[in-house]
PDB file of C-alpha atoms and ligand atoms in Angstrom:
ATOM      1  CA  MET A   2      25.852  38.389  40.634  1.00  0.00           C
ATOM      2  CA  GLY A   3      22.322  37.921  42.832  1.00  0.00           C
ATOM      3  CA  PHE A   4      20.950  34.825  43.900  1.00  0.00           C
ATOM      4  CA  ARG A   5      18.976  34.222  40.695  1.00  0.00           C
ATOM      5  CA  GLU A   6      21.763  35.158  38.606  1.00  0.00           C
ATOM      6  CA  LEU A   7      24.351  32.710  39.688  1.00  0.00           C
ATOM      7  CA  ARG A   8      21.220  30.059  39.260  1.00  0.00           C
ATOM      8  CA  GLU A   9      20.941  30.963  35.839  1.00  0.00           C
ATOM      9  CA  PHE A  10      24.826  30.811  35.592  1.00  0.00           C
ATOM     10  CA  MET A  11      25.094  27.324  37.532  1.00  0.00           C
ATOM     11  CA  VAL A  12      22.737  25.808  34.617  1.00  0.00           C
ATOM     12  CA  SER A  13      24.261  27.449  31.907  1.00  0.00           C
ATOM     13  CA  THR A  14      27.883  26.792  32.354  1.00  0.00           C
ATOM     14  CA  GLN A  15      27.681  23.215  34.564  1.00  0.00           C
ATOM     15  CA  LEU A  16      24.267  21.503  33.471  1.00  0.00           C
ATOM     16  CA  VAL A  17      23.551  22.423  29.783  1.00  0.00           C
ATOM     17  CA  PRO A  18      27.527  21.997  28.844  1.00  0.00           C
ATOM     18  CA  ARG A  19      27.552  18.450  30.519  1.00  0.00           C
ATOM     19  CA  GLY A  20      24.425  17.028  28.182  1.00  0.00           C
ATOM     20  CA  ILE A  21      21.431  17.670  30.946  1.00  0.00           C
ATOM     21  CA  LYS A  22      18.739  18.052  28.011  1.00  0.00           C
ATOM     22  CA  ASP A  23      15.668  17.771  30.049  1.00  0.00           C
ATOM     23  CA  GLU A  24      13.957  21.635  30.427  1.00  0.00           C
ATOM     24  CA  ARG A  25      11.504  20.721  32.960  1.00  0.00           C
ATOM     25  CA  VAL A  26      14.692  19.319  34.936  1.00  0.00           C
ATOM     26  CA  LEU A  27      16.601  22.511  33.955  1.00  0.00           C
ATOM     27  CA  ASN A  28      13.997  24.598  34.869  1.00  0.00           C
ATOM     28  CA  ALA A  29      13.552  23.271  38.704  1.00  0.00           C
ATOM     29  CA  MET A  30      17.092  23.365  38.987  1.00  0.00           C
ATOM     30  CA  ARG A  31      16.731  27.714  37.925  1.00  0.00           C
ATOM     31  CA  LYS A  32      14.299  28.158  40.266  1.00  0.00           C
ATOM     32  CA  VAL A  33      14.664  26.139  43.482  1.00  0.00           C
ATOM     33  CA  PRO A  34      17.227  28.503  46.225  1.00  0.00           C
ATOM     34  CA  ARG A  35      19.925  26.383  46.588  1.00  0.00           C
ATOM     35  CA  HIS A  36      21.740  28.579  48.957  1.00  0.00           C
ATOM     36  CA  LEU A  37      18.458  28.011  51.764  1.00  0.00           C
ATOM     37  CA  PHE A  38      19.777  24.473  52.076  1.00  0.00           C
ATOM     38  CA  VAL A  39      23.266  25.663  53.040  1.00  0.00           C
ATOM     39  CA  ASP A  40      23.947  27.112  56.046  1.00  0.00           C
ATOM     40  CA  GLU A  41      24.371  30.994  55.741  1.00  0.00           C
ATOM     41  CA  SER A  42      28.146  30.899  55.995  1.00  0.00           C
ATOM     42  CA  ILE A  43      28.900  29.286  52.815  1.00  0.00           C
ATOM     43  CA  GLN A  44      25.817  30.470  51.189  1.00  0.00           C
ATOM     44  CA  ASN A  45      28.197  32.727  48.162  1.00  0.00           C
ATOM     45  CA  LYS A  46      29.381  28.744  47.068  1.00  0.00           C
ATOM     46  CA  ALA A  47      25.630  27.632  46.874  1.00  0.00           C
ATOM     47  CA  TYR A  48      26.193  27.605  43.028  1.00  0.00           C
ATOM     48  CA  ASP A  49      29.465  26.393  42.546  1.00  0.00           C
ATOM     49  CA  ASP A  50      30.474  22.963  40.993  1.00  0.00           C
ATOM     50  CA  MET A  51      30.757  20.858  43.726  1.00  0.00           C
ATOM     51  CA  ALA A  52      29.018  19.178  47.149  1.00  0.00           C
ATOM     52  CA  LEU A  53      29.121  21.393  50.045  1.00  0.00           C
ATOM     53  CA  PRO A  54      29.383  20.193  53.547  1.00  0.00           C
ATOM     54  CA  ILE A  55      25.974  20.091  55.846  1.00  0.00           C
ATOM     55  CA  SER A  56      25.658  19.419  59.378  1.00  0.00           C
ATOM     56  CA  GLU A  57      26.740  16.076  60.692  1.00  0.00           C
ATOM     57  CA  GLY A  58      29.497  15.127  58.610  1.00  0.00           C
ATOM     58  CA  GLN A  59      27.326  14.533  55.618  1.00  0.00           C
ATOM     59  CA  THR A  60      26.820  16.725  52.166  1.00  0.00           C
ATOM     60  CA  ILE A  61      24.594  18.316  49.766  1.00  0.00           C
ATOM     61  CA  SER A  62      24.996  17.151  45.886  1.00  0.00           C
ATOM     62  CA  GLN A  63      26.978  18.313  43.426  1.00  0.00           C
ATOM     63  CA  PRO A  64      24.262  20.567  41.497  1.00  0.00           C
ATOM     64  CA  TYR A  65      25.221  18.732  37.865  1.00  0.00           C
ATOM     65  CA  MET A  66      24.880  15.572  40.046  1.00  0.00           C
ATOM     66  CA  VAL A  67      21.741  16.619  41.046  1.00  0.00           C
ATOM     67  CA  ALA A  68      20.401  17.217  37.718  1.00  0.00           C
ATOM     68  CA  ILE A  69      21.610  14.236  36.056  1.00  0.00           C
ATOM     69  CA  MET A  70      19.987  11.853  38.514  1.00  0.00           C
ATOM     70  CA  THR A  71      16.989  13.819  38.318  1.00  0.00           C
ATOM     71  CA  GLU A  72      17.288  13.451  34.793  1.00  0.00           C
ATOM     72  CA  LEU A  73      17.738   9.545  34.634  1.00  0.00           C
ATOM     73  CA  LEU A  74      14.478   9.099  36.263  1.00  0.00           C
ATOM     74  CA  GLU A  75      12.762  10.220  33.431  1.00  0.00           C
ATOM     75  CA  LEU A  76       9.312  12.014  35.721  1.00  0.00           C
ATOM     76  CA  LYS A  77       6.621  13.603  33.695  1.00  0.00           C
ATOM     77  CA  GLY A  78       4.858  14.789  36.809  1.00  0.00           C
ATOM     78  CA  ASN A  79       2.672  12.347  37.987  1.00  0.00           C
ATOM     79  CA  GLU A  80       4.726  10.382  39.641  1.00  0.00           C
ATOM     80  CA  LYS A  81       4.868   9.174  43.236  1.00  0.00           C
ATOM     81  CA  VAL A  82       8.831   9.373  44.304  1.00  0.00           C
ATOM     82  CA  LEU A  83      10.787   7.577  46.733  1.00  0.00           C
ATOM     83  CA  GLU A  84      14.438   9.492  47.833  1.00  0.00           C
ATOM     84  CA  ILE A  85      16.367   7.715  50.264  1.00  0.00           C
ATOM     85  CA  GLY A  86      18.406  10.190  51.918  1.00  0.00           C
ATOM     86  CA  THR A  87      17.353  13.571  52.611  1.00  0.00           C
ATOM     87  CA  GLY A  88      20.098  15.244  53.707  1.00  0.00           C
ATOM     88  CA  SER A  89      19.513  18.868  53.475  1.00  0.00           C
ATOM     89  CA  GLY A  90      16.104  18.610  51.615  1.00  0.00           C
ATOM     90  CA  TYR A  91      17.731  20.176  48.095  1.00  0.00           C
ATOM     91  CA  GLN A  92      17.512  16.948  46.191  1.00  0.00           C
ATOM     92  CA  ALA A  93      13.707  16.020  47.367  1.00  0.00           C
ATOM     93  CA  ALA A  94      12.503  19.846  46.975  1.00  0.00           C
ATOM     94  CA  ILE A  95      13.723  19.237  43.077  1.00  0.00           C
ATOM     95  CA  LEU A  96      11.950  16.059  43.101  1.00  0.00           C
ATOM     96  CA  ALA A  97       8.546  17.542  44.401  1.00  0.00           C
ATOM     97  CA  GLU A  98       8.769  20.185  41.276  1.00  0.00           C
ATOM     98  CA  LEU A  99       9.159  17.986  38.936  1.00  0.00           C
ATOM     99  CA  SER A 100       6.379  15.045  40.343  1.00  0.00           C
ATOM    100  CA  LYS A 101       3.464  14.503  42.089  1.00  0.00           C
ATOM    101  CA  GLU A 102       4.396  13.221  45.430  1.00  0.00           C
ATOM    102  CA  VAL A 103       7.857  13.236  47.113  1.00  0.00           C
ATOM    103  CA  TYR A 104       8.386  10.494  50.425  1.00  0.00           C
ATOM    104  CA  THR A 105      12.320  10.911  52.027  1.00  0.00           C
ATOM    105  CA  ILE A 106      14.122   9.022  54.642  1.00  0.00           C
ATOM    106  CA  GLU A 107      16.862  10.479  56.694  1.00  0.00           C
ATOM    107  CA  ARG A 108      18.343   8.312  59.176  1.00  0.00           C
ATOM    108  CA  VAL A 109      19.537  11.464  60.998  1.00  0.00           C
ATOM    109  CA  ASP A 110      17.186  13.136  62.687  1.00  0.00           C
ATOM    110  CA  VAL A 111      17.911  16.799  63.517  1.00  0.00           C
ATOM    111  CA  LEU A 112      19.242  16.303  59.344  1.00  0.00           C
ATOM    112  CA  ALA A 113      15.432  15.245  58.713  1.00  0.00           C
ATOM    113  CA  GLN A 114      13.840  18.230  61.272  1.00  0.00           C
ATOM    114  CA  ASN A 115      15.621  21.238  59.183  1.00  0.00           C
ATOM    115  CA  ALA A 116      14.798  19.772  55.892  1.00  0.00           C
ATOM    116  CA  GLU A 117      10.978  19.993  56.728  1.00  0.00           C
ATOM    117  CA  GLU A 118      11.521  23.105  58.279  1.00  0.00           C
ATOM    118  CA  ARG A 119      12.638  24.370  54.755  1.00  0.00           C
ATOM    119  CA  PHE A 120      10.039  22.477  53.037  1.00  0.00           C
ATOM    120  CA  LEU A 121       7.018  24.446  55.061  1.00  0.00           C
ATOM    121  CA  SER A 122       8.947  27.669  55.111  1.00  0.00           C
ATOM    122  CA  LEU A 123       9.348  27.438  51.093  1.00  0.00           C
ATOM    123  CA  GLY A 124       5.652  25.931  50.658  1.00  0.00           C
ATOM    124  CA  TYR A 125       6.222  22.414  49.784  1.00  0.00           C
ATOM    125  CA  THR A 126       3.149  20.341  50.729  1.00  0.00           C
ATOM    126  CA  ASN A 127       3.847  16.842  48.787  1.00  0.00           C
ATOM    127  CA  ILE A 128       7.033  16.504  50.516  1.00  0.00           C
ATOM    128  CA  HIS A 129       6.696  13.643  53.070  1.00  0.00           C
ATOM    129  CA  VAL A 130       9.800  12.966  55.351  1.00  0.00           C
ATOM    130  CA  LYS A 131      10.444  10.414  57.939  1.00  0.00           C
ATOM    131  CA  VAL A 132      13.207   8.996  60.393  1.00  0.00           C
ATOM    132  CA  GLY A 133      14.519   5.537  59.983  1.00  0.00           C
ATOM    133  CA  ASP A 134      16.656   3.783  57.841  1.00  0.00           C
ATOM    134  CA  GLY A 135      15.595   4.394  54.336  1.00  0.00           C
ATOM    135  CA  THR A 136      17.215   0.430  52.900  1.00  0.00           C
ATOM    136  CA  LEU A 137      14.221  -1.012  54.571  1.00  0.00           C
ATOM    137  CA  GLY A 138      12.123   1.798  52.030  1.00  0.00           C
ATOM    138  CA  TRP A 139       8.300   2.690  53.517  1.00  0.00           C
ATOM    139  CA  PRO A 140       6.171   0.066  52.654  1.00  0.00           C
ATOM    140  CA  GLU A 141       3.243   1.451  54.085  1.00  0.00           C
ATOM    141  CA  GLU A 142       3.396   3.771  51.044  1.00  0.00           C
ATOM    142  CA  ALA A 143       5.007   1.656  48.250  1.00  0.00           C
ATOM    143  CA  PRO A 144       5.356   0.820  45.322  1.00  0.00           C
ATOM    144  CA  PHE A 145       6.815   3.958  44.254  1.00  0.00           C
ATOM    145  CA  ASP A 146       6.761   4.953  40.756  1.00  0.00           C
ATOM    146  CA  ARG A 147      10.279   6.268  41.101  1.00  0.00           C
ATOM    147  CA  ILE A 148      13.179   5.459  43.858  1.00  0.00           C
ATOM    148  CA  MET A 149      16.556   7.483  44.516  1.00  0.00           C
ATOM    149  CA  ILE A 150      18.996   6.938  46.722  1.00  0.00           C
ATOM    150  CA  THR A 151      21.384   9.506  47.041  1.00  0.00           C
ATOM    151  CA  ALA A 152      24.324   7.563  49.363  1.00  0.00           C
ATOM    152  CA  ALA A 153      26.682   5.180  48.552  1.00  0.00           C
ATOM    153  CA  THR A 154      25.147   1.698  48.397  1.00  0.00           C
ATOM    154  CA  PRO A 155      27.142  -1.760  47.768  1.00  0.00           C
ATOM    155  CA  LYS A 156      24.397  -2.885  46.042  1.00  0.00           C
ATOM    156  CA  ILE A 157      20.707  -1.753  45.245  1.00  0.00           C
ATOM    157  CA  PRO A 158      18.928  -3.442  48.419  1.00  0.00           C
ATOM    158  CA  ASP A 159      16.545  -6.000  47.102  1.00  0.00           C
ATOM    159  CA  VAL A 160      13.728  -4.525  49.745  1.00  0.00           C
ATOM    160  CA  LEU A 161      13.574  -1.143  47.422  1.00  0.00           C
ATOM    161  CA  MET A 162      13.309  -3.246  44.481  1.00  0.00           C
ATOM    162  CA  GLU A 163      10.241  -4.818  45.434  1.00  0.00           C
ATOM    163  CA  GLN A 164       8.701  -1.531  46.211  1.00  0.00           C
ATOM    164  CA  LEU A 165       9.037  -0.138  42.949  1.00  0.00           C
ATOM    165  CA  SER A 166       6.097  -0.372  40.726  1.00  0.00           C
ATOM    166  CA  GLU A 167       6.115  -2.089  37.641  1.00  0.00           C
ATOM    167  CA  GLU A 168       7.614  -0.306  34.797  1.00  0.00           C
ATOM    168  CA  GLY A 169       9.809   1.800  37.632  1.00  0.00           C
ATOM    169  CA  ILE A 170      13.193   3.213  37.708  1.00  0.00           C
ATOM    170  CA  ILE A 171      15.541   3.010  40.356  1.00  0.00           C
ATOM    171  CA  ILE A 172      18.654   5.288  40.802  1.00  0.00           C
ATOM    172  CA  ALA A 173      21.506   4.583  43.046  1.00  0.00           C
ATOM    173  CA  PRO A 174      25.585   5.292  42.924  1.00  0.00           C
ATOM    174  CA  VAL A 175      26.532   1.829  43.720  1.00  0.00           C
ATOM    175  CA  GLY A 176      30.101   0.393  43.828  1.00  0.00           C
ATOM    176  CA  ASP A 177      32.712   0.341  46.930  1.00  0.00           C
ATOM    177  CA  ARG A 178      32.769   2.731  49.755  1.00  0.00           C
ATOM    178  CA  PHE A 179      34.846   5.601  48.076  1.00  0.00           C
ATOM    179  CA  SER A 180      33.805   5.116  44.150  1.00  0.00           C
ATOM    180  CA  GLN A 181      30.720   4.717  42.809  1.00  0.00           C
ATOM    181  CA  GLN A 182      28.787   4.709  39.236  1.00  0.00           C
ATOM    182  CA  LEU A 183      25.592   6.034  38.911  1.00  0.00           C
ATOM    183  CA  LEU A 184      22.829   2.870  38.611  1.00  0.00           C
ATOM    184  CA  LYS A 185      19.906   3.426  36.603  1.00  0.00           C
ATOM    185  CA  CYS A 186      17.532   0.310  37.284  1.00  0.00           C
ATOM    186  CA  THR A 187      14.319  -0.140  34.818  1.00  0.00           C
ATOM    187  CA  LYS A 188      11.458  -2.498  35.315  1.00  0.00           C
ATOM    188  CA  SER A 189       9.211  -3.378  32.802  1.00  0.00           C
ATOM    189  CA  SER A 190       6.709  -6.034  32.945  1.00  0.00           C
ATOM    190  CA  GLY A 191       8.532  -7.770  36.061  1.00  0.00           C
ATOM    191  CA  LYS A 192      12.383  -7.428  33.996  1.00  0.00           C
ATOM    192  CA  TYR A 193      14.736  -4.987  34.515  1.00  0.00           C
ATOM    193  CA  SER A 194      17.615  -3.897  33.091  1.00  0.00           C
ATOM    194  CA  ASP A 195      20.714  -1.850  34.347  1.00  0.00           C
ATOM    195  CA  GLU A 196      22.274   0.987  32.427  1.00  0.00           C
ATOM    196  CA  TYR A 197      25.678   2.526  34.549  1.00  0.00           C
ATOM    197  CA  HIS A 198      25.863   5.938  33.923  1.00  0.00           C
ATOM    198  CA  THR A 199      28.728   8.529  35.429  1.00  0.00           C
ATOM    199  CA  PRO A 200      31.641   7.853  37.859  1.00  0.00           C
ATOM    200  CA  CYS A 201      30.340   9.589  41.348  1.00  0.00           C
ATOM    201  CA  ILE A 202      31.728   9.900  45.224  1.00  0.00           C
ATOM    202  CA  PHE A 203      28.667   9.460  47.878  1.00  0.00           C
ATOM    203  CA  VAL A 204      29.018   9.388  51.338  1.00  0.00           C
ATOM    204  CA  PRO A 205      27.566   6.056  52.579  1.00  0.00           C
ATOM    205  CA  LEU A 206      24.239   4.687  52.924  1.00  0.00           C
ATOM    206  CA  ILE A 207      24.171   3.068  56.520  1.00  0.00           C
ATOM    207  CA  GLY A 208      21.624   1.009  57.495  1.00  0.00           C
ATOM    208  CA  LYS A 209      20.347  -3.231  58.017  1.00  0.00           C
ATOM    209  CA  TYR A 210      20.860  -3.727  53.691  1.00  0.00           C
ATOM    210  CA  GLY A 211      23.698  -1.308  52.864  1.00  0.00           C
ATOM    211  CA  TRP A 212      26.768  -0.393  54.951  1.00  0.00           C
ATOM    212  CA  GLN A 213      26.767  -1.096  58.734  1.00  0.00           C
ATOM    213  CA  GLN A 214      28.279   1.424  60.893  1.00  0.00           C
ATOM    214  CA  GLU A 215      31.167  -0.462  62.326  1.00  0.00           C
ATOM    215  CA  ASP A 216      32.547  -0.543  58.904  1.00  0.00           C
ATOM    216  CA  ILE A 217      32.736   2.973  58.318  1.00  0.00           C
TER     217      ILE A 217
HETATM  218  N1  SAM B   5      19.734  14.180  48.918  1.00  0.00           N
HETATM  219  C1  SAM B   5      20.429  15.181  49.917  1.00  0.00           C
HETATM  220  C2  SAM B   5      20.787  16.695  49.675  1.00  0.00           C
HETATM  221  O1  SAM B   5      19.430  16.964  48.548  1.00  0.00           O
HETATM  222  O2  SAM B   5      21.045  17.246  50.526  1.00  0.00           O
HETATM  223  C3  SAM B   5      22.116  14.614  50.106  1.00  0.00           C
HETATM  224  C4  SAM B   5      22.156  13.434  50.542  1.00  0.00           C
HETATM  225  S1  SAM B   5      24.088  12.858  51.311  1.00  0.00           S
HETATM  226  C5  SAM B   5      25.036  12.688  49.604  1.00  0.00           C
HETATM  227  C6  SAM B   5      23.704  11.445  51.845  1.00  0.00           C
HETATM  228  C7  SAM B   5      22.252  11.704  52.920  1.00  0.00           C
HETATM  229  O3  SAM B   5      21.626   9.814  53.148  1.00  0.00           O
HETATM  230  C8  SAM B   5      22.648  11.628  54.501  1.00  0.00           C
HETATM  231  O4  SAM B   5      22.045  12.658  54.967  1.00  0.00           O
HETATM  232  C9  SAM B   5      22.661  10.217  55.757  1.00  0.00           C
HETATM  233  O5  SAM B   5      22.710  11.073  56.685  1.00  0.00           O
HETATM  234  C10 SAM B   5      21.856  10.188  54.764  1.00  0.00           C
HETATM  235  N2  SAM B   5      21.679   8.363  54.818  1.00  0.00           N
HETATM  236  C11 SAM B   5      22.936   7.894  54.990  1.00  0.00           C
HETATM  237  N3  SAM B   5      22.241   6.305  55.164  1.00  0.00           N
HETATM  238  C12 SAM B   5      20.634   6.287  55.977  1.00  0.00           C
HETATM  239  C13 SAM B   5      19.676   5.221  55.522  1.00  0.00           C
HETATM  240  N4  SAM B   5      19.666   4.206  55.476  1.00  0.00           N
HETATM  241  N5  SAM B   5      18.507   5.385  55.554  1.00  0.00           N
HETATM  242  C14 SAM B   5      18.088   7.103  55.184  1.00  0.00           C
HETATM  243  N6  SAM B   5      19.327   7.917  55.043  1.00  0.00           N
HETATM  244  C15 SAM B   5      20.527   7.618  54.735  1.00  0.00           C
END
């Protein structure tokens, strides 16, 4: 099977049967070439039902996790989105297919550089990358209509809540170091409501309002 067929197979065997329904999300997962976001040596595993290693001890999330987190953001196409944890850049590319502008922050310099090169070569002009501590958000660009944290956090940092626009949605894997649950928090008329979704395991969010490097 070629990569296009593998993507179609991934959608029909991993995403649709687990309840992903948003056609826009499914189409983005059919379109973005996930194999170009991993090392050549593991490109043959790019569409398997698992997270994969990228460099610097980090991971690209399992396709289902990318799809459900994206679906929970309820993107319509006009949003300004903040992602914390650029990693390979795959999730940012999916978000860029479905929203207006994506701002993504990565703490590891080389990962941010590699991701930026991928965005350029794939023609994404609506993704903006910054190296730094994403737990502080991106105050110069706030507010954001949607925020996605793609690393495990003990709680959603208050600073990020403050950078969420009215009627905004934030999604994050929240819990302890080795097990979390997806938390979707919706802001409406100044009030927040929480909804818990699937259990998950992410690498840690390391920063001022996440875990401290020495705790890892
Ligand atoms: N979204 C990524 C993708 O599509 O490949 C996967 C993200 S990976 C599971 C988590 C990423 O969060 C790692 O690249 C890690 O370096 C980054 N990270 C951890 N703490 C961070 C922080 N405080 N600010 C920004 N990035 C952080």
